[in-house]
CSV table of C-alpha atoms and ligand atoms in Angstrom, one decimal:
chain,number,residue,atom,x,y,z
B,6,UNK,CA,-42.6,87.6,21.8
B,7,UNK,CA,-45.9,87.2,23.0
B,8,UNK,CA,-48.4,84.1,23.5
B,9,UNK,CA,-50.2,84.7,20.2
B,10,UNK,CA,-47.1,85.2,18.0
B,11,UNK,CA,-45.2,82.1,19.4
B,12,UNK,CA,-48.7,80.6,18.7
B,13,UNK,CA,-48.7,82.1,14.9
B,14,UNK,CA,-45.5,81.5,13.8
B,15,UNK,CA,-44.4,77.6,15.9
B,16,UNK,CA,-47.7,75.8,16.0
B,17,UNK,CA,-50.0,77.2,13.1
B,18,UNK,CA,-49.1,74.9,10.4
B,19,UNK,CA,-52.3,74.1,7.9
B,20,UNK,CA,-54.5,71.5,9.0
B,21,UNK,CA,-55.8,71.0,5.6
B,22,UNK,CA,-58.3,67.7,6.5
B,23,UNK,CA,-60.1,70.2,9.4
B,24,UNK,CA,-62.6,72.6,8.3
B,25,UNK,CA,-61.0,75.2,10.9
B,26,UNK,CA,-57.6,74.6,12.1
B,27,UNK,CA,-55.4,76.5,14.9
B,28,UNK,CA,-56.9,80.2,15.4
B,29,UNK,CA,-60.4,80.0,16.7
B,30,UNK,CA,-62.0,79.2,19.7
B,31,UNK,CA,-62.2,76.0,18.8
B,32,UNK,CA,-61.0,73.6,16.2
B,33,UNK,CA,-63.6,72.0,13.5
B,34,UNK,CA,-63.3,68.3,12.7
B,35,UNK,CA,-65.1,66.3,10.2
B,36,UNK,CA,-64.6,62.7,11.9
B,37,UNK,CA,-65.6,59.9,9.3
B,38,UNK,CA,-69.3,59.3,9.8
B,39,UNK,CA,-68.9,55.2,10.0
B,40,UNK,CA,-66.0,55.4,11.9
B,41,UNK,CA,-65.3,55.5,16.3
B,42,UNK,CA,-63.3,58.5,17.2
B,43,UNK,CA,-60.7,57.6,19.3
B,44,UNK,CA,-59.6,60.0,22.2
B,45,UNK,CA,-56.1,60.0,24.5
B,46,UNK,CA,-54.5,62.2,26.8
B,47,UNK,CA,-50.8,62.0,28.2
B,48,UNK,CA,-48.9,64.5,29.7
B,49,UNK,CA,-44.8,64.7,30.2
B,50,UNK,CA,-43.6,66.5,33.1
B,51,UNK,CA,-40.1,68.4,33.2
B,52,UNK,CA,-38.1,66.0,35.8
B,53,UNK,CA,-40.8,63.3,36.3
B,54,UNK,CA,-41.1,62.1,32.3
B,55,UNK,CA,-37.9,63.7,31.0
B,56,UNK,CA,-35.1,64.8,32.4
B,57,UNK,CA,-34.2,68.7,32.3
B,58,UNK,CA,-32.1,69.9,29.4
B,59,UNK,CA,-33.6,67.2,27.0
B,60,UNK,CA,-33.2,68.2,23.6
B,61,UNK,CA,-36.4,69.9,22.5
B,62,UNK,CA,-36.4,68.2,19.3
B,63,UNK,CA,-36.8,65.2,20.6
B,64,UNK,CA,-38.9,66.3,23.2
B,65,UNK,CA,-41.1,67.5,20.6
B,66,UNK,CA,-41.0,64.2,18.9
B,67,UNK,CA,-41.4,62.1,22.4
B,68,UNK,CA,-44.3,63.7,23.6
B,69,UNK,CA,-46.1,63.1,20.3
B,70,UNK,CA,-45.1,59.8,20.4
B,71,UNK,CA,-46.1,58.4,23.5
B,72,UNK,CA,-49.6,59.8,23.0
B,73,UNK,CA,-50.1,58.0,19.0
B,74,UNK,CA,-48.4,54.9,20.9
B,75,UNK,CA,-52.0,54.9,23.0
B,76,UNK,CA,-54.0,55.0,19.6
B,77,UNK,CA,-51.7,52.4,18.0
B,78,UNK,CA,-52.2,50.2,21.3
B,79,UNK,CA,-55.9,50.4,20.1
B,80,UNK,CA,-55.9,50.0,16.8
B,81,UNK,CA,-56.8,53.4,15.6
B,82,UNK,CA,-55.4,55.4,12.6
B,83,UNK,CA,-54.3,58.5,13.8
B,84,UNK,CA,-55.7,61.7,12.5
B,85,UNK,CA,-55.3,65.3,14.5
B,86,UNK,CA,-53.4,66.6,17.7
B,87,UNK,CA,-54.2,69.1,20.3
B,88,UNK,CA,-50.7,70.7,22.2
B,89,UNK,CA,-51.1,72.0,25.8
B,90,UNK,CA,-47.5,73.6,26.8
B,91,UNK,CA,-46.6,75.5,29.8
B,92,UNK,CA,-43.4,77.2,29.2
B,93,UNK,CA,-40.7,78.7,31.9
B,94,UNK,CA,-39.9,81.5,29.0
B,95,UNK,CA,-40.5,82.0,25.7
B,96,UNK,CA,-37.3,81.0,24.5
B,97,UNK,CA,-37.8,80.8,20.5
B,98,UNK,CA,-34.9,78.5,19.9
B,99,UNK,CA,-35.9,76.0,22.1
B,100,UNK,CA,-39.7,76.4,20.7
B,101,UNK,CA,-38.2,76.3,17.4
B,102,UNK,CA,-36.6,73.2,18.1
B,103,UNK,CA,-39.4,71.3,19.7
B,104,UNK,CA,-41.8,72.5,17.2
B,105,UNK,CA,-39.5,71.1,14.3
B,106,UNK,CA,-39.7,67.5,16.5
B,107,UNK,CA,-43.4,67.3,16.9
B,108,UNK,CA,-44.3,68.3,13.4
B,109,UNK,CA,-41.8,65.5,11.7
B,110,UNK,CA,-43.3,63.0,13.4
B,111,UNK,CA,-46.8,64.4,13.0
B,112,UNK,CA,-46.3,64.2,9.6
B,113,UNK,CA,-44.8,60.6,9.2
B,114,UNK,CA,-48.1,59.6,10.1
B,115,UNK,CA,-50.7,62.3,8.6
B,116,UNK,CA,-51.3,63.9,12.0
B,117,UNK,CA,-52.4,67.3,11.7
B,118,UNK,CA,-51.9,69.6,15.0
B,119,UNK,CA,-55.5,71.4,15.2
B,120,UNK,CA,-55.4,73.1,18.6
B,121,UNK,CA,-54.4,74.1,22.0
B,122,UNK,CA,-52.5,76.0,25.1
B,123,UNK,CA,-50.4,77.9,25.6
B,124,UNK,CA,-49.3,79.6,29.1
B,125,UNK,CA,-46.2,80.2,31.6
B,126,UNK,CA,-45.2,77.8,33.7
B,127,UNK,CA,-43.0,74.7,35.1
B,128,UNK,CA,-42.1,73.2,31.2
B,129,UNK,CA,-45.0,70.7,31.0
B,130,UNK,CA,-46.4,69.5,27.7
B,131,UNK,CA,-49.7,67.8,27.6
B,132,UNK,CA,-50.9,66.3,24.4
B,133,UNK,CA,-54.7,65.0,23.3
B,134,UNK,CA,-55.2,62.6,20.2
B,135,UNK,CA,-57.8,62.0,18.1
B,136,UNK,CA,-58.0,58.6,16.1
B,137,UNK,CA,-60.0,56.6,13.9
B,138,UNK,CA,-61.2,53.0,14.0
B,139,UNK,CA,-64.2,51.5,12.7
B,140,UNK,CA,-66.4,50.1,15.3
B,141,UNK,CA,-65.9,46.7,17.1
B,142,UNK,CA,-62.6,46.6,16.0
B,143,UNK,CA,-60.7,48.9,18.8
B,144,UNK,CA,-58.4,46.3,20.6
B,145,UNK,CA,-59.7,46.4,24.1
B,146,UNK,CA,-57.6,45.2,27.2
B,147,UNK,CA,-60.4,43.2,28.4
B,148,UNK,CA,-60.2,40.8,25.5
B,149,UNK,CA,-57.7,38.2,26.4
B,150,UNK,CA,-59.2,34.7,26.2
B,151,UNK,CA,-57.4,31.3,28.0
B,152,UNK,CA,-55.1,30.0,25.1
B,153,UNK,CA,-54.3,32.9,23.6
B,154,UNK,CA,-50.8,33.7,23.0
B,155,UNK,CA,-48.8,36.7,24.3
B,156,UNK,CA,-47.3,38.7,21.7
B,157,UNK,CA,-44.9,42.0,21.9
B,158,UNK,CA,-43.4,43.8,19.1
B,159,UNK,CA,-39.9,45.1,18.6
B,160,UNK,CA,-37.1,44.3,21.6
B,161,UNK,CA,-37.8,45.3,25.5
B,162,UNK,CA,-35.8,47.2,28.6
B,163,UNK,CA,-33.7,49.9,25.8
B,164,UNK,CA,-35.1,52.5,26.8
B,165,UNK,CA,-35.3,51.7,30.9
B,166,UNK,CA,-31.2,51.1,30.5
B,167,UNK,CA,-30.9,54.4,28.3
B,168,UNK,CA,-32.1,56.5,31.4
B,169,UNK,CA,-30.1,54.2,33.8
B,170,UNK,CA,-26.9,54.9,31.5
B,171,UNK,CA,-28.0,58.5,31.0
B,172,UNK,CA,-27.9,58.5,35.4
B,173,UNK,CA,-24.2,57.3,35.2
B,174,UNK,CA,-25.9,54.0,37.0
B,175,UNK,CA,-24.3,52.0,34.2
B,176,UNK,CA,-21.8,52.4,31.7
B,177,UNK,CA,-22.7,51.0,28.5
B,178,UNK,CA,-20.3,50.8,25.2
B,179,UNK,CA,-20.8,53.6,23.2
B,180,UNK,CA,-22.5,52.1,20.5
B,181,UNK,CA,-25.0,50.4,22.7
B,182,UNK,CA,-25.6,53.5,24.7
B,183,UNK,CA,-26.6,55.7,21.4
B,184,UNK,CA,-29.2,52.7,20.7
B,185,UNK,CA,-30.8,52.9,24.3
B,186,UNK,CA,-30.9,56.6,24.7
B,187,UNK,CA,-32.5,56.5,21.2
B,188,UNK,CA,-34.9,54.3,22.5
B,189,UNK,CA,-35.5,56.6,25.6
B,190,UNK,CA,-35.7,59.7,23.7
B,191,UNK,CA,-37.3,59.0,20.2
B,192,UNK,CA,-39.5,55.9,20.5
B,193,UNK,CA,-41.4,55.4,17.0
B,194,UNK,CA,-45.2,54.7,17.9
B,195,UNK,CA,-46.1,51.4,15.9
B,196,UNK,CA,-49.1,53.2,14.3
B,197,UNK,CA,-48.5,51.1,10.8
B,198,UNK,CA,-48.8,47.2,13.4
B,199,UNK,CA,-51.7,48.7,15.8
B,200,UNK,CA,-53.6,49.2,12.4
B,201,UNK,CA,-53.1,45.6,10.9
B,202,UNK,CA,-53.5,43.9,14.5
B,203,UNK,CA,-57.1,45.1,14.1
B,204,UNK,CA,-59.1,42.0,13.7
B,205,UNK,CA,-56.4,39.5,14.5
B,206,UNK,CA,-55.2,40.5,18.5
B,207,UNK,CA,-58.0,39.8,21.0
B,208,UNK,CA,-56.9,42.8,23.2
B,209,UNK,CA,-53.3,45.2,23.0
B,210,UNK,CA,-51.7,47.8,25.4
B,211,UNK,CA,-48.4,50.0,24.7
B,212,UNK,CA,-45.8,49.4,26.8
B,213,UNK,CA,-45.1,52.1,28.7
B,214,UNK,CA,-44.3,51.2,32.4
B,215,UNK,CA,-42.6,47.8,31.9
B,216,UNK,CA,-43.7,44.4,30.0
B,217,UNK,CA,-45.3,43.0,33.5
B,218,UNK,CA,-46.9,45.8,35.1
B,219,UNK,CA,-48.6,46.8,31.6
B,220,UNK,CA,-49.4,43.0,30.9
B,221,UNK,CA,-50.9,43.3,34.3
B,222,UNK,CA,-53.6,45.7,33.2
B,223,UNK,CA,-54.4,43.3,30.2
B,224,UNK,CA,-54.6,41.0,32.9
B,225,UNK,CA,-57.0,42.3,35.6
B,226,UNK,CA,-59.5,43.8,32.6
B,227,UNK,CA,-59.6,40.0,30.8
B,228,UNK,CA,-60.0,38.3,34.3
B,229,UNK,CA,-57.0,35.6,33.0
B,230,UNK,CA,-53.4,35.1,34.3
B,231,UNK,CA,-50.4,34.6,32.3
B,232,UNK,CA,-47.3,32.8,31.7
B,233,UNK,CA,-44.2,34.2,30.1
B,234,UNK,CA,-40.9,32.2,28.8
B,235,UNK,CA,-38.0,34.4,30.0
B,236,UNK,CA,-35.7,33.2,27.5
B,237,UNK,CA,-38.1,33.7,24.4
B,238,UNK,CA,-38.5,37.8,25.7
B,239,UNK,CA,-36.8,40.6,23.0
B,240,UNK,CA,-33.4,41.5,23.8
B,241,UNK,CA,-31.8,43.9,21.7
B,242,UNK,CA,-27.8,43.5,21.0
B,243,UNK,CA,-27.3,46.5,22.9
B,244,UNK,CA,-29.1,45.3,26.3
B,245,UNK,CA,-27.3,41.7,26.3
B,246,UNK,CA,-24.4,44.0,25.9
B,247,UNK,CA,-24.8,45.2,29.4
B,248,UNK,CA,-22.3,43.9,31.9
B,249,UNK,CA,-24.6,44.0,34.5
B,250,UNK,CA,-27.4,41.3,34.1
B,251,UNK,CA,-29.1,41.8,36.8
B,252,UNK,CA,-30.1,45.5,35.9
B,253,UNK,CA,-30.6,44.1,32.1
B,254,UNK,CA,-33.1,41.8,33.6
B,255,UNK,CA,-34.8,44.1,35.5
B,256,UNK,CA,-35.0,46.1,32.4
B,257,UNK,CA,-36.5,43.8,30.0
B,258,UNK,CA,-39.0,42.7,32.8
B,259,UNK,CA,-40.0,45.5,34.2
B,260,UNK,CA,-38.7,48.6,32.5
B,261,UNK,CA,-40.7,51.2,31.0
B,262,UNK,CA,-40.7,53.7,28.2
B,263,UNK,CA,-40.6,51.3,25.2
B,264,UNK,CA,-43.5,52.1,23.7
B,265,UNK,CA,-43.6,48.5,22.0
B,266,UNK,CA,-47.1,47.2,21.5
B,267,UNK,CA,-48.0,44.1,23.8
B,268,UNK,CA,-51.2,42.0,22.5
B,269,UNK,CA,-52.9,38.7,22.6
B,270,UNK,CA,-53.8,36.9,19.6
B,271,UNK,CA,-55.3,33.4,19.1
B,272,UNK,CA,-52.7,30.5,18.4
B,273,UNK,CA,-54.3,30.8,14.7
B,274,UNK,CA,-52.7,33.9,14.1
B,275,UNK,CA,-49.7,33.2,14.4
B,276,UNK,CA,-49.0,32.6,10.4
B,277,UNK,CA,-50.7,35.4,10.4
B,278,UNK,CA,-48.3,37.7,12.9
B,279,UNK,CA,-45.3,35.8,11.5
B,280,UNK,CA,-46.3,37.1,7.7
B,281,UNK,CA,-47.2,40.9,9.3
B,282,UNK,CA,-43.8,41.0,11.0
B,283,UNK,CA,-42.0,40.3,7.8
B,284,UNK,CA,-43.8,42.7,6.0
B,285,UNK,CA,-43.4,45.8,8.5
B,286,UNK,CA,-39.5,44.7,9.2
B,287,UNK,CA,-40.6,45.0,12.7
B,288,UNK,CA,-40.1,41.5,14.8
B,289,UNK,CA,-43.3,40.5,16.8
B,290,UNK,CA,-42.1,37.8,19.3
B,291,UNK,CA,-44.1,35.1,20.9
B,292,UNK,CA,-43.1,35.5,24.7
B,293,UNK,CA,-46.0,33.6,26.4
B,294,UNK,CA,-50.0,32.0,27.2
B,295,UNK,CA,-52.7,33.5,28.8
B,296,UNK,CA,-53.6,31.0,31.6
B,297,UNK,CA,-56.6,30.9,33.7
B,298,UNK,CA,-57.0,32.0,36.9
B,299,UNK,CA,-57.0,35.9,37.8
B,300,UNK,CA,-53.3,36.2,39.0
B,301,UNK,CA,-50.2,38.2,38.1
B,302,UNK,CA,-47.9,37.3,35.5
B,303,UNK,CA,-45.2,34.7,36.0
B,304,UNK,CA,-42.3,34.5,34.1
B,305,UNK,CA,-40.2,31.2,34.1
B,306,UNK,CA,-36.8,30.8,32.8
B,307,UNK,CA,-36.1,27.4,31.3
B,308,UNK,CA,-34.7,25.8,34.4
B,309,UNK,CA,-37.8,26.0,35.9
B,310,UNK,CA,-37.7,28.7,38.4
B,311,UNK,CA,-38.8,32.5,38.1
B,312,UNK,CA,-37.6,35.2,37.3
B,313,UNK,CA,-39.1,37.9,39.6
B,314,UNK,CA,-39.6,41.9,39.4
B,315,UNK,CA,-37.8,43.5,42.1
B,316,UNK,CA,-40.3,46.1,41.4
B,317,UNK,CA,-44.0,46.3,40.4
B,318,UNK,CA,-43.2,48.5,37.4
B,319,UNK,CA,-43.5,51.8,37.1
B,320,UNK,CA,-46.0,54.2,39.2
B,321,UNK,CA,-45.6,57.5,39.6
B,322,UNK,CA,-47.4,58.0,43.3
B,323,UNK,CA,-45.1,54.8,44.8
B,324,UNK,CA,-42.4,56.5,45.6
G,416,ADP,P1,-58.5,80.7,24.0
G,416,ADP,O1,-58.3,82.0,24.8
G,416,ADP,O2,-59.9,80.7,23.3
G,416,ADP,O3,-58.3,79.5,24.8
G,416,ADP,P2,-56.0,80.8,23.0
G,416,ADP,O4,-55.6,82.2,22.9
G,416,ADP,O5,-55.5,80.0,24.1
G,416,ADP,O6,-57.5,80.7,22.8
G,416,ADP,O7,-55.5,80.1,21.6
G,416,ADP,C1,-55.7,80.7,20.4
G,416,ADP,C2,-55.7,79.6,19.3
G,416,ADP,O8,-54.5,79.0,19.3
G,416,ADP,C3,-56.7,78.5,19.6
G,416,ADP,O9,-57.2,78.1,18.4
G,416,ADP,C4,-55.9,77.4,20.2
G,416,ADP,O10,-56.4,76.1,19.9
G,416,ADP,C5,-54.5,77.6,19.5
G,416,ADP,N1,-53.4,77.2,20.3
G,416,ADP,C6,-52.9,77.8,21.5
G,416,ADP,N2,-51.8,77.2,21.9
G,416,ADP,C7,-51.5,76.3,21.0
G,416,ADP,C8,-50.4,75.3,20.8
G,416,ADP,N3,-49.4,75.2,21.7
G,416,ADP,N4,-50.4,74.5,19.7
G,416,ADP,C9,-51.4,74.6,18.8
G,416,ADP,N5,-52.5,75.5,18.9
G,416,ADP,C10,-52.5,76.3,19.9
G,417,MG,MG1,-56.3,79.0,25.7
């Protein structure tokens, strides 16, 4: 099968909202004329970002999600897709398969796939998104103010302990290991919260490296410090299911791949939050304060002392 039939027949689905779709030499948009377009790129690397032999459905799914995680991070509604892939073969089923993925999800959330790439290579799949938000509204990370509270939705470290159990570093009950790799492998962008936070969070990021490194960047942008309450952070049932505490902890602080949203929000929102989290069945927990000072996150347990990242998060040129 050649590069223009695996084109045709996998990725061409109509793109009704675009004046030209998948098929040109370019796609043609019609962004809303009042509205800020906004732009992300992330790519997932075969071995670095997933592990080889991941299900292409769900690889399809994942590496749509993770990129409408950055626009729900910022408050944008999502609107169209471009798809870079380089592919070791053509192998239809597996195409099929991941094609099947990105499309469900694309849908879900009235994402249309207008465009992109497709060549031979190491698998690699490289994803742009387009979003909406109307300006002044975009939730910045350099808009945390001293006083604010530290929100984070949904529970943290699943994911981080799915790839740990999926590693055979941990063995996790069965039950609890189908949540995790879930987690790992078919994160659900919060699209629906990053929308309503608009106008209530003073500044958001998508976890995606672990709850301190990414709270970091909020951080260093805003200029302010922070202070977390260990016991008050997410856990799922599954992750205080894990015999081995110290690696759950490690998790929870620092583990990455959750794709929760992490924002700051004025202590008068919290009625606010507390009402939106009912409404979306998705918890949003209070886990801290931004502080003054420029200085890293500390996050201390209710004896007092802290509890400290073994390491700084997640960075792909540490090690
Ligand atoms: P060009 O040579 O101009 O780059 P291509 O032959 O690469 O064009 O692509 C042909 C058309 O198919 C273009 O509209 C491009 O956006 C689209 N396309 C290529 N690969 C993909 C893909 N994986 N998913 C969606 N659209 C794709
Ligand atoms: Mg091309």
């Amino acid at each position: 099968m050649t590069e223009f039939e695996l084109i045709r027949r996998y990725f061409s689905r109509p793109a009704p909202s675009a004046a030209l779709g998948v098929g040109d030499d370019c796609t043609l948009l019609r962004p809303a004329l009042d509205m800020q377009l906004a732009v992300s790129t992330d790519m997932l690397v075969e071995g670095r970002h997933f592990l080889p032999g991941t299900d292409p459905r769900r690889l399809g799914h994942k590496s749509l999600a993770v990129n409408l995680s950055d626009l729900a991070a910022m408050g944008a509604d999502a609107r169209w897709a471009l798809l870079a892939l380089a592919l070791p073969a053509a192998d239809e089923t597996w195409v099929a398969a991941f094609a099947e993925g990105f499309y469900a999800l694309a849908a879900r959330h009235g994402v249309e796939l207008v465009g992109g790439d497709t060549t031979r290579g190491p698998l690699c799949i490289s994803i742009t998104v387009m979003g909406q938000v109307p300006p002044g509204l975009a939730m910045q990370r350099d808009g945390a103010r001293v006083g604010d509270d530290i929100w984070v939705s949904g529970t943290l470290g699943d994911a981080a302990l799915g790839l740990t159990h999926l590693q055979g570093r941990v063995a996790l009950p069965e039950q609890a290991a189908r949540h995790c790799v879930d987690k790992l492998e078919s994160p659900q962008p919060r699209l629906e919260l990053g929308g309503r936070l608009r106008g209530l969070a003073s500044s958001a990021i998508d976890v995606s490296d672990g709850l301190v490194g990414d709270l970091g960047h909020i951080l260093a942008a805003s200029g302010v410090g922070a202070q977390l309450e260990f016991d008050r952070l997410p856990r799922s049932p599954a992750l205080l299911s894990c015999s081995d505490t110290g690696l759950a902890e490690q998790c929870l602080l620092a583990g990455g791949d959750d794709y929760e949203v992490l924002f700051t929000a004025a202590p008068a929102g919290r009625g606010a939050l507390d009402t939106l989290a009912a409404e979306l069945g998705l918890p949003l927990t209070r886990i801290g304060t931004i502080v003054a000072g420029q200085l890293p996150a500390r996050v201390i347990r209710a004896d007092g002392s802290e509890a400290v990242v073994s390491h700084g998060g997640f960075d792909h040129f540490a090690s």
